[in-house]
Amino acid sequence: MAVSEAQLQAIVSAVVAQMKSEETAPKAQLGIFNDMNTAIAAAKDAQKIMQRMPMDMREKIISKIRQLTKENAEILAKMAVEETGMGNVGDKILKHQLLAEKTPGTEDITTTAWSGDRGLTLIEMGPFGVIGAICPCTNPSETVLCNAIGMLAGGNTVVFCPHPQAIKTSLYAVDLINQASISAGGPCNVAVALANPTMESSNIMMKHPDIPLIAATGGPGVVTAVLSSGKRGIGAGAGNPPALVDETADIRKAARDIVNGCTFDNNLPCIAEKEVVCVDSVCDELIHWMLEENDCYMASPEEQQKLIDTVLAGGRLNRKCVGRSARAILSMIGVNAPENIRCIIFEGEKEHKLIAEELMMPILGIVRAKDIDDAIEKAVWLEHGCRHSAHMHSKNVENLTRFGQAIDTAIFVKNAPSYAALGFGGEGFCTFTIASRTGEGLTSASTFTKRRRCVMSDSLCIR
Ligand code: NAD
């Protein structure tokens, strides 16, 4: 049967329309599932391939993750600010660049060997399998990408449970990880997540027989839930890091470092300065430099009360204030602050509600101490035994040592902003999962491996 010109035209139009709709339709994201059991099964299949892969191949995947993270840093930063309403784009871009460059890869997987008269013994680091990773909304894609680099370097695959407030950003990062794996010749589903994660789906993950290890990065609730799951848990929980200043410090620099650390990404990092304890003899000078050179706003007693009523409305942390800028928070209490303002300060006792609570916003209470002994006691009290992070500005080695020993935290930064602990303006590698509760400290690829002893008796010692 002959096709008329009109019919031919209609077919061509239909094909062109179909091609256009395929071009414009959103591409399905890789590694995203609707059911937790299916997601874990897919990650398990991918892990079997990962485990057989040469180290070199794992490193190629990780290099590609680094590259895609850098290329997508701005997109991810904007997406996270838009989705969560927290933090600021500029600092989030820096966080992505930092993790791409300084998160350890396969070089962190090492072998220990003993060779002697009775042969050769090795300790090798092997994968756990499929790791469950619960991530916070404060650093959503940073945690997903940083965890993925370390976990894949160890030969694992990972099922992510993102925070419901940061799903879009987290799933975008999961997709990037799978794109990286495929383009480097690896399998898909090295990282998986659900399109609509819920508390229930997290609970399924926590009880699943194919999940031998769970890394929980978040507040006290989730860490306690994971540590009660009966599985091995890495607990990266909350902190309330004090910055202690003694009379020997360079006070002008201390003011600058503290405000820079406190305001980075609007105070979202768990390591950021949450309050200051300063010895009385230099406290006025510290406040002077904070106001004079570091864009701080001194809140009056009435404004402090309004802040309490707003950011701790009903006695609970108001999540609408978390990670907001100082000006945004001030506008919520009716203060129209100048454009340069980036930190709200005030003086108070350690029990002051805005000082004792972990707020995650640029509100920085200053507690006056009569001397170093009093300062150490107050700062230790304020850290609430989280053993997370603490900072100090001092040139007195004895004072630094005493505070470090008394506070006993996973991170202790001296004479620098808190972010030096993440390798930003300080030595060392980067991580966004600081296992304060369970003691692994700053996690890296080796944290996500099992130690195995491999013994060859009376052989292979060639001496
Ligand atoms: P959050 O505790 O509200 O949520 C963290 C994650 O846990 C989310 O994915 C959430 O859905 C999940 N979750 C919460 N309760 C749960 C439960 N009972 N069972 C299963 N899953 C649960 O924390 P957030 O607001 O997203 O992040 C901020 C908190 O995380 C702060 O306390 C901060 O100090 C802490 N944090 C710690 C680290 C660290 O490395 N130690 C890093 C980032 C954030």
Short mmCIF file of C-alpha atoms and ligand atoms in Angstrom, two decimals:
data_model
loop_
_atom_site.label_atom_id
_atom_site.label_comp_id
_atom_site.label_asym_id
_atom_site.label_seq_id
_atom_site.Cartn_x
_atom_site.Cartn_y
_atom_site.Cartn_z
CA MET A 1 0.00 0.00 0.00
CA ALA A 2 1.41 3.37 -1.01
CA VAL A 3 1.85 5.97 1.77
CA SER A 4 0.43 9.37 0.93
CA GLU A 5 2.49 12.50 1.38
CA ALA A 6 0.21 13.64 4.20
CA GLN A 7 0.65 10.31 6.02
CA LEU A 8 4.40 10.49 5.54
CA GLN A 9 4.42 14.02 6.94
CA ALA A 10 2.41 12.84 9.96
CA ILE A 11 4.86 9.98 10.63
CA VAL A 12 7.86 12.31 10.38
CA SER A 13 6.20 14.82 12.75
CA ALA A 14 5.41 12.06 15.24
CA VAL A 15 9.01 10.75 15.19
CA VAL A 16 10.45 14.25 15.59
CA ALA A 17 8.06 14.96 18.48
CA GLN A 18 9.08 11.69 20.16
CA MET A 19 12.78 12.51 19.76
CA LYS A 20 12.25 16.00 21.22
CA SER A 21 10.35 14.66 24.22
CA GLU A 22 13.14 12.15 24.88
CA GLU A 23 15.67 14.98 24.74
CA THR A 24 13.76 17.17 27.19
CA ALA A 25 12.43 14.47 29.58
CA PRO A 26 14.36 14.35 32.87
CA LYS A 27 16.98 11.60 32.76
CA ALA A 28 16.42 8.83 35.30
CA GLN A 29 18.98 9.11 38.09
CA LEU A 30 21.31 6.19 38.62
CA GLY A 31 21.16 4.16 41.82
CA ILE A 32 17.71 5.39 42.90
CA PHE A 33 15.07 2.83 43.92
CA ASN A 34 11.56 2.78 45.36
CA ASP A 35 12.08 -0.13 47.72
CA MET A 36 14.84 -0.59 50.31
CA ASN A 37 15.21 -4.36 49.88
CA THR A 38 15.63 -3.96 46.11
CA ALA A 39 18.15 -1.15 46.62
CA ILE A 40 20.24 -3.25 49.01
CA ALA A 41 20.13 -6.24 46.63
CA ALA A 42 21.42 -4.03 43.78
CA ALA A 43 24.22 -2.65 45.98
CA LYS A 44 25.11 -6.21 47.00
CA ASP A 45 25.45 -7.28 43.36
CA ALA A 46 27.65 -4.24 42.67
CA GLN A 47 29.79 -5.02 45.72
CA LYS A 48 30.59 -8.50 44.41
CA ILE A 49 32.06 -6.82 41.33
CA MET A 50 33.86 -4.15 43.42
CA GLN A 51 35.51 -6.77 45.59
CA ARG A 52 37.05 -8.54 42.59
CA MET A 53 38.23 -5.30 41.01
CA PRO A 54 41.91 -4.33 41.09
CA MET A 55 42.75 -1.47 43.47
CA ASP A 56 43.78 0.57 40.47
CA MET A 57 40.25 0.35 39.10
CA ARG A 58 38.72 1.48 42.42
CA GLU A 59 41.07 4.45 42.33
CA LYS A 60 39.92 5.31 38.79
CA ILE A 61 36.30 5.44 40.02
CA ILE A 62 37.33 7.65 42.92
CA SER A 63 39.26 10.02 40.63
CA LYS A 64 36.14 10.37 38.53
CA ILE A 65 34.03 11.09 41.65
CA ARG A 66 36.52 13.83 42.54
CA GLN A 67 36.28 15.29 39.05
CA LEU A 68 32.46 15.24 38.95
CA THR A 69 32.28 16.71 42.45
CA LYS A 70 34.40 19.67 41.37
CA GLU A 71 32.45 20.12 38.14
CA ASN A 72 29.14 20.03 40.01
CA ALA A 73 30.20 21.95 43.14
CA GLU A 74 28.23 25.06 42.27
CA ILE A 75 25.11 23.15 41.20
CA LEU A 76 25.16 21.09 44.40
CA ALA A 77 25.81 24.15 46.58
CA LYS A 78 22.91 26.09 45.06
CA MET A 79 20.63 23.07 45.17
CA ALA A 80 21.35 22.43 48.87
CA VAL A 81 20.75 26.06 49.87
CA GLU A 82 17.51 26.14 47.88
CA GLU A 83 16.27 22.78 49.15
CA THR A 84 17.23 23.05 52.83
CA GLY A 85 17.19 26.85 53.27
CA MET A 86 20.46 26.43 55.15
CA GLY A 87 24.01 27.66 54.66
CA ASN A 88 25.46 29.78 51.88
CA VAL A 89 26.46 28.93 48.33
CA GLY A 90 30.04 30.26 48.43
CA ASP A 91 31.07 28.21 51.46
CA LYS A 92 29.30 25.12 50.19
CA ILE A 93 31.28 25.33 46.94
CA LEU A 94 34.48 25.42 49.03
CA LYS A 95 33.33 22.38 51.02
CA HIS A 96 32.80 20.37 47.83
CA GLN A 97 36.19 21.40 46.42
CA LEU A 98 37.81 20.49 49.73
CA LEU A 99 36.27 17.02 49.86
CA ALA A 100 37.12 16.37 46.21
CA GLU A 101 40.76 17.20 46.84
CA LYS A 102 41.44 16.00 50.36
CA THR A 103 39.27 12.95 51.09
CA PRO A 104 41.60 9.94 51.19
CA GLY A 105 41.15 7.24 48.54
CA THR A 106 42.79 3.83 48.16
CA GLU A 107 46.14 5.13 49.50
CA ASP A 108 44.50 4.84 52.91
CA ILE A 109 44.17 1.07 52.50
CA THR A 110 47.47 -0.32 53.67
CA THR A 111 48.98 -3.67 54.59
CA THR A 112 51.01 -4.38 57.72
CA ALA A 113 53.57 -7.18 57.48
CA TRP A 114 55.79 -9.15 59.86
CA SER A 115 58.48 -11.25 58.30
CA GLY A 116 60.83 -13.44 60.34
CA ASP A 117 62.14 -16.89 61.23
CA ARG A 118 58.61 -18.32 61.43
CA GLY A 119 57.38 -16.99 58.09
CA LEU A 120 55.26 -14.08 56.93
CA THR A 121 52.15 -12.55 58.51
CA LEU A 122 50.05 -9.83 56.97
CA ILE A 123 47.21 -7.65 58.19
CA GLU A 124 45.04 -6.73 55.26
CA MET A 125 42.11 -4.31 55.16
CA GLY A 126 39.07 -5.90 53.54
CA PRO A 127 35.61 -4.57 52.76
CA PHE A 128 32.60 -5.02 55.03
CA GLY A 129 30.24 -5.41 52.04
CA VAL A 130 27.26 -3.07 51.71
CA ILE A 131 27.49 -0.23 54.24
CA GLY A 132 24.43 1.72 55.42
CA ALA A 133 25.13 5.45 55.64
CA ILE A 134 22.69 7.85 57.29
CA CYS A 135 23.41 11.47 56.36
CA PRO A 136 22.49 14.88 57.80
CA CYS A 137 20.76 17.79 56.10
CA THR A 138 23.50 20.19 57.22
CA ASN A 139 26.14 18.84 54.76
CA PRO A 140 23.98 16.60 52.56
CA SER A 141 25.91 16.06 49.32
CA GLU A 142 29.26 16.64 51.06
CA THR A 143 28.59 13.68 53.38
CA VAL A 144 27.30 11.46 50.56
CA LEU A 145 30.32 12.14 48.32
CA CYS A 146 32.91 12.01 51.10
CA ASN A 147 31.47 8.78 52.56
CA ALA A 148 31.31 7.26 49.07
CA ILE A 149 35.00 7.97 48.34
CA GLY A 150 36.09 6.31 51.59
CA MET A 151 33.66 3.41 51.46
CA LEU A 152 34.35 2.54 47.80
CA ALA A 153 38.11 2.83 48.37
CA GLY A 154 37.66 0.12 51.00
CA GLY A 155 35.93 -2.12 48.43
CA ASN A 156 32.42 -1.61 49.79
CA THR A 157 29.27 -0.32 48.18
CA VAL A 158 26.82 1.87 50.08
CA VAL A 159 23.13 2.43 50.66
CA PHE A 160 22.45 6.03 51.66
CA CYS A 161 19.60 7.21 53.87
CA PRO A 162 19.51 10.96 53.28
CA HIS A 163 17.71 13.46 55.48
CA PRO A 164 14.12 14.05 54.19
CA GLN A 165 14.87 17.79 54.04
CA ALA A 166 17.75 17.23 51.58
CA ILE A 167 16.59 14.43 49.30
CA LYS A 168 17.00 16.18 45.94
CA THR A 169 20.59 17.24 46.68
CA SER A 170 21.55 13.86 48.13
CA LEU A 171 20.09 11.89 45.19
CA TYR A 172 21.90 14.15 42.74
CA ALA A 173 25.15 13.18 44.49
CA VAL A 174 24.25 9.45 44.43
CA ASP A 175 23.66 9.74 40.68
CA LEU A 176 27.09 11.38 40.21
CA ILE A 177 28.79 8.53 42.05
CA ASN A 178 27.23 5.94 39.74
CA GLN A 179 28.03 8.04 36.67
CA ALA A 180 31.65 8.08 37.88
CA SER A 181 31.72 4.33 38.37
CA ILE A 182 30.25 3.55 34.96
CA SER A 183 32.49 5.98 33.11
CA ALA A 184 35.54 4.41 34.77
CA GLY A 185 34.41 0.92 33.74
CA GLY A 186 32.83 -0.04 37.09
CA PRO A 187 29.31 -1.24 37.88
CA CYS A 188 26.19 0.84 38.46
CA ASN A 189 24.66 0.88 41.98
CA VAL A 190 27.92 1.29 43.87
CA ALA A 191 25.84 3.86 45.77
CA VAL A 192 22.07 3.53 46.11
CA ALA A 193 19.24 5.41 47.83
CA LEU A 194 15.47 5.59 47.81
CA ALA A 195 13.50 8.18 45.85
CA ASN A 196 11.40 8.80 48.97
CA PRO A 197 13.36 7.78 52.06
CA THR A 198 11.45 7.57 55.33
CA MET A 199 12.23 6.65 58.92
CA GLU A 200 10.65 3.27 58.15
CA SER A 201 12.97 2.63 55.20
CA SER A 202 15.97 3.54 57.42
CA ASN A 203 14.74 1.01 59.95
CA ILE A 204 14.52 -1.67 57.24
CA MET A 205 18.12 -0.86 56.30
CA MET A 206 19.26 -1.02 59.93
CA LYS A 207 17.78 -4.51 60.40
CA HIS A 208 18.73 -5.91 56.98
CA PRO A 209 20.96 -9.03 57.14
CA ASP A 210 23.10 -7.79 54.21
CA ILE A 211 24.14 -4.60 56.05
CA PRO A 212 27.03 -5.43 58.42
CA LEU A 213 28.07 -1.83 59.21
CA ILE A 214 26.15 1.43 59.61
CA ALA A 215 27.75 4.89 59.61
CA ALA A 216 25.42 7.44 61.19
CA THR A 217 26.21 11.12 60.76
CA GLY A 218 23.67 13.27 62.58
CA GLY A 219 22.23 14.28 65.93
CA PRO A 220 22.04 12.21 69.13
CA GLY A 221 18.76 10.47 68.14
CA VAL A 222 20.06 8.77 65.03
CA VAL A 223 23.37 7.79 66.61
CA THR A 224 21.57 6.17 69.54
CA ALA A 225 19.19 4.39 67.13
CA VAL A 226 22.12 2.97 65.14
CA LEU A 227 24.07 1.95 68.22
CA SER A 228 20.96 0.11 69.48
CA SER A 229 20.47 -1.73 66.17
CA GLY A 230 22.62 -4.70 67.09
CA LYS A 231 24.97 -3.96 64.17
CA ARG A 232 28.45 -2.51 64.21
CA GLY A 233 27.88 1.28 64.19
CA ILE A 234 30.09 4.26 63.51
CA GLY A 235 28.50 7.11 65.46
CA ALA A 236 29.28 10.61 64.20
CA GLY A 237 27.08 12.63 66.54
CA ALA A 238 26.44 16.15 67.75
CA GLY A 239 28.84 18.52 69.46
CA ASN A 240 28.81 21.98 71.02
CA PRO A 241 32.40 23.12 70.38
CA PRO A 242 33.70 25.83 72.70
CA ALA A 243 36.54 28.17 71.66
CA LEU A 244 38.67 28.99 74.70
CA VAL A 245 40.79 32.18 74.73
CA ASP A 246 43.44 32.82 77.38
CA GLU A 247 45.45 35.95 78.17
CA THR A 248 48.51 34.81 76.16
CA ALA A 249 46.65 34.62 72.83
CA ASP A 250 47.00 37.05 69.94
CA ILE A 251 43.57 38.48 70.77
CA ARG A 252 43.05 40.35 67.51
CA LYS A 253 43.78 37.18 65.51
CA ALA A 254 41.68 35.06 67.87
CA ALA A 255 38.67 37.34 67.23
CA ARG A 256 39.14 36.98 63.47
CA ASP A 257 39.69 33.19 63.54
CA ILE A 258 36.72 32.55 65.83
CA VAL A 259 34.29 34.66 63.80
CA ASN A 260 35.54 33.14 60.51
CA GLY A 261 35.10 29.60 61.87
CA CYS A 262 31.73 30.35 63.47
CA THR A 263 30.24 31.93 60.35
CA PHE A 264 31.54 29.39 57.79
CA ASP A 265 28.46 28.04 55.95
CA ASN A 266 26.37 29.92 58.54
CA ASN A 267 27.70 27.73 61.38
CA LEU A 268 26.38 24.44 59.95
CA PRO A 269 29.55 22.33 60.37
CA CYS A 270 29.37 20.26 63.54
CA ILE A 271 32.97 21.30 64.32
CA ALA A 272 32.27 25.06 64.13
CA GLU A 273 32.73 27.35 67.13
CA LYS A 274 29.40 27.39 68.95
CA GLU A 275 30.42 29.55 71.93
CA VAL A 276 33.48 31.31 73.39
CA VAL A 277 34.96 31.05 76.87
CA CYS A 278 37.41 33.87 77.50
CA VAL A 279 39.49 34.78 80.54
CA ASP A 280 38.32 38.05 82.07
CA SER A 281 41.55 40.04 81.56
CA VAL A 282 41.29 39.88 77.73
CA CYS A 283 37.53 39.49 77.25
CA ASP A 284 36.81 43.19 76.58
CA GLU A 285 39.61 43.29 74.02
CA LEU A 286 38.28 40.17 72.26
CA ILE A 287 34.78 41.67 72.03
CA HIS A 288 36.30 44.96 70.81
CA TRP A 289 38.02 43.24 67.84
CA MET A 290 34.93 41.16 67.06
CA LEU A 291 32.85 44.33 66.78
CA GLU A 292 35.54 46.55 65.28
CA GLU A 293 36.99 44.31 62.57
CA ASN A 294 34.82 41.21 62.20
CA ASP A 295 31.28 42.36 61.39
CA CYS A 296 29.66 41.25 64.63
CA TYR A 297 26.40 42.56 66.09
CA MET A 298 26.09 42.88 69.88
CA ALA A 299 22.62 41.69 70.95
CA SER A 300 21.06 43.55 73.89
CA PRO A 301 19.40 41.60 76.76
CA GLU A 302 15.97 42.28 75.20
CA GLU A 303 17.19 41.04 71.80
CA GLN A 304 18.68 37.94 73.44
CA GLN A 305 15.25 37.14 74.91
CA LYS A 306 13.64 37.62 71.50
CA LEU A 307 16.28 35.32 69.99
CA ILE A 308 15.52 32.66 72.61
CA ASP A 309 11.78 32.96 71.86
CA THR A 310 12.48 32.61 68.13
CA VAL A 311 15.31 30.12 67.69
CA LEU A 312 14.25 27.99 70.65
CA ALA A 313 10.51 28.52 70.27
CA GLY A 314 8.60 26.24 72.65
CA GLY A 315 11.91 25.05 74.09
CA ARG A 316 12.86 23.23 70.86
CA LEU A 317 15.40 24.15 68.21
CA ASN A 318 13.53 25.98 65.46
CA ARG A 319 14.81 24.34 62.26
CA LYS A 320 13.76 27.40 60.25
CA CYS A 321 16.59 29.28 61.95
CA VAL A 322 19.29 26.59 61.56
CA GLY A 323 21.98 27.55 59.04
CA ARG A 324 20.45 30.98 58.38
CA SER A 325 22.62 34.09 58.14
CA ALA A 326 22.99 36.46 61.10
CA ARG A 327 21.04 39.15 59.23
CA ALA A 328 18.18 36.75 58.45
CA ILE A 329 17.96 35.72 62.11
CA LEU A 330 18.08 39.35 63.26
CA SER A 331 15.31 40.25 60.84
CA MET A 332 13.17 37.49 62.43
CA ILE A 333 13.32 39.46 65.71
CA GLY A 334 12.65 42.77 64.00
CA VAL A 335 16.25 44.05 63.73
CA ASN A 336 17.31 45.45 60.38
CA ALA A 337 21.07 44.93 60.64
CA PRO A 338 23.66 46.53 58.32
CA GLU A 339 24.61 44.43 55.28
CA ASN A 340 28.08 43.54 56.54
CA ILE A 341 26.82 41.83 59.74
CA ARG A 342 27.68 38.12 59.79
CA CYS A 343 27.71 37.09 63.47
CA ILE A 344 25.52 37.86 66.52
CA ILE A 345 27.43 38.07 69.79
CA PHE A 346 26.53 38.71 73.43
CA GLU A 347 27.90 37.99 76.89
CA GLY A 348 26.24 35.46 79.14
CA GLU A 349 26.63 32.73 81.75
CA LYS A 350 27.38 29.23 80.50
CA GLU A 351 23.79 28.15 81.33
CA HIS A 352 22.34 30.80 78.97
CA LYS A 353 20.00 28.93 76.60
CA LEU A 354 21.67 30.36 73.48
CA ILE A 355 25.07 29.20 74.77
CA ALA A 356 24.40 25.77 76.26
CA GLU A 357 22.42 24.47 73.23
CA GLU A 358 23.94 23.40 69.89
CA LEU A 359 22.19 25.95 67.63
CA MET A 360 24.01 25.64 64.25
CA MET A 361 23.56 29.32 63.37
CA PRO A 362 25.90 32.32 63.70
CA ILE A 363 24.93 33.22 67.27
CA LEU A 364 28.04 33.25 69.44
CA GLY A 365 27.68 33.67 73.18
CA ILE A 366 30.76 34.72 75.16
CA VAL A 367 31.28 33.37 78.66
CA ARG A 368 33.69 35.26 80.92
CA ALA A 369 36.00 33.17 83.12
CA LYS A 370 38.11 34.50 85.98
CA ASP A 371 41.22 32.54 85.02
CA ILE A 372 42.40 29.53 82.97
CA ASP A 373 41.18 27.00 85.55
CA ASP A 374 37.71 28.52 85.51
CA ALA A 375 37.79 28.73 81.68
CA ILE A 376 38.70 25.05 81.29
CA GLU A 377 35.96 24.01 83.73
CA LYS A 378 33.32 26.08 81.90
CA ALA A 379 34.39 24.94 78.42
CA VAL A 380 34.37 21.26 79.44
CA TRP A 381 30.87 21.70 80.90
CA LEU A 382 29.66 23.35 77.67
CA GLU A 383 30.91 20.49 75.50
CA HIS A 384 28.46 18.24 77.40
CA GLY A 385 30.72 15.18 77.13
CA CYS A 386 30.11 14.85 73.37
CA ARG A 387 33.92 14.48 72.97
CA HIS A 388 33.49 16.06 69.53
CA SER A 389 35.45 19.30 68.94
CA ALA A 390 37.08 22.10 70.90
CA HIS A 391 39.29 25.03 69.95
CA MET A 392 41.77 27.20 71.81
CA HIS A 393 43.67 30.42 71.26
CA SER A 394 46.78 30.60 73.43
CA LYS A 395 50.56 30.73 73.28
CA ASN A 396 50.94 28.93 76.60
CA VAL A 397 51.83 25.30 75.86
CA GLU A 398 50.92 24.20 79.36
CA ASN A 399 47.45 25.75 79.11
CA LEU A 400 46.95 24.19 75.66
CA THR A 401 47.96 20.79 76.99
CA ARG A 402 45.75 21.05 80.06
CA PHE A 403 42.67 22.00 78.05
CA GLY A 404 43.34 19.32 75.43
CA GLN A 405 43.57 16.67 78.14
CA ALA A 406 40.53 17.92 80.06
CA ILE A 407 38.17 18.23 77.09
CA ASP A 408 39.28 14.96 75.41
CA THR A 409 37.65 15.66 72.04
CA ALA A 410 38.13 14.04 68.61
CA ILE A 411 39.21 17.45 67.29
CA PHE A 412 41.25 20.14 69.08
CA VAL A 413 42.27 23.12 66.92
CA LYS A 414 44.86 25.55 68.25
CA ASN A 415 45.17 29.19 67.06
CA ALA A 416 43.11 28.78 63.89
CA PRO A 417 39.48 28.71 62.75
CA SER A 418 37.68 25.40 63.39
CA TYR A 419 37.69 24.46 59.69
CA ALA A 420 41.47 23.94 59.86
CA ALA A 421 40.46 20.57 61.35
CA LEU A 422 39.02 19.55 57.98
CA GLY A 423 42.28 20.34 56.18
CA PHE A 424 41.07 23.81 55.16
CA GLY A 425 43.97 26.06 56.14
CA GLY A 426 45.45 23.20 58.18
CA GLU A 427 47.31 19.96 57.51
CA GLY A 428 45.53 16.64 57.24
CA PHE A 429 42.75 14.98 55.28
CA CYS A 430 39.11 15.97 54.95
CA THR A 431 36.03 14.20 56.24
CA PHE A 432 32.42 15.12 56.98
CA THR A 433 31.89 12.17 59.31
CA ILE A 434 33.63 12.65 62.65
CA ALA A 435 32.98 9.61 64.77
CA SER A 436 32.96 11.35 68.13
CA ARG A 437 30.67 8.92 69.97
CA THR A 438 32.30 5.65 68.91
CA GLY A 439 35.90 6.87 68.90
CA GLU A 440 37.10 6.34 65.32
CA GLY A 441 37.51 10.12 65.16
CA LEU A 442 37.90 11.57 61.67
CA THR A 443 36.79 8.75 59.37
CA SER A 444 38.57 7.76 56.16
CA ALA A 445 38.71 4.73 53.85
CA SER A 446 40.52 2.56 56.42
CA THR A 447 37.70 3.16 58.95
CA PHE A 448 35.35 1.33 56.58
CA THR A 449 37.43 -1.87 56.40
CA LYS A 450 37.84 -5.07 58.38
CA ARG A 451 41.31 -6.12 59.53
CA ARG A 452 42.28 -9.66 58.48
CA ARG A 453 45.38 -11.56 59.53
CA CYS A 454 46.90 -13.77 56.87
CA VAL A 455 49.63 -16.12 58.12
CA MET A 456 52.16 -18.21 56.19
CA SER A 457 54.09 -20.30 58.70
CA ASP A 458 57.75 -21.18 58.15
CA SER A 459 57.68 -20.03 54.46
CA LEU A 460 57.93 -16.95 52.27
CA CYS A 461 60.51 -15.33 54.48
CA ILE A 462 63.37 -14.90 52.02
CA ARG A 463 66.33 -13.55 54.02
P1 NAD B 1 19.34 14.69 62.40
O1 NAD B 1 19.78 13.88 63.56
O2 NAD B 1 18.04 15.39 62.46
O3 NAD B 1 19.30 13.77 61.07
C1 NAD B 1 20.43 13.05 60.63
C2 NAD B 1 19.96 11.84 59.83
O4 NAD B 1 19.40 10.87 60.71
C3 NAD B 1 18.86 12.14 58.82
O5 NAD B 1 19.10 11.40 57.66
C4 NAD B 1 17.59 11.70 59.54
O6 NAD B 1 16.59 11.35 58.62
C5 NAD B 1 18.09 10.51 60.30
N1 NAD B 1 17.40 10.18 61.54
C6 NAD B 1 17.11 11.03 62.56
N2 NAD B 1 16.58 10.32 63.60
C7 NAD B 1 16.56 9.02 63.22
C8 NAD B 1 16.14 7.80 63.85
N3 NAD B 1 15.64 7.76 65.07
N4 NAD B 1 16.29 6.65 63.13
C9 NAD B 1 16.80 6.65 61.89
N5 NAD B 1 17.21 7.77 61.25
C10 NAD B 1 17.09 8.93 61.91
O7 NAD B 1 20.54 15.73 62.13
P2 NAD B 1 20.63 16.92 61.09
O8 NAD B 1 19.82 18.07 61.54
O9 NAD B 1 20.43 16.42 59.73
O10 NAD B 1 22.17 17.28 61.26
C11 NAD B 1 22.64 18.06 62.31
C12 NAD B 1 23.17 17.25 63.46
O11 NAD B 1 24.15 16.33 63.01
C13 NAD B 1 23.89 18.12 64.47
O12 NAD B 1 23.63 17.65 65.77
C14 NAD B 1 25.34 17.99 64.10
O13 NAD B 1 26.24 18.24 65.16
C15 NAD B 1 25.38 16.55 63.69
N6 NAD B 1 26.47 16.28 62.74
C16 NAD B 1 27.51 15.55 63.16
C17 NAD B 1 28.56 15.29 62.28
C18 NAD B 1 29.76 14.51 62.73
O14 NAD B 1 30.57 14.19 61.85
N7 NAD B 1 29.92 14.15 63.96
C19 NAD B 1 28.54 15.80 60.98
C20 NAD B 1 27.42 16.55 60.58
C21 NAD B 1 26.39 16.78 61.47
#
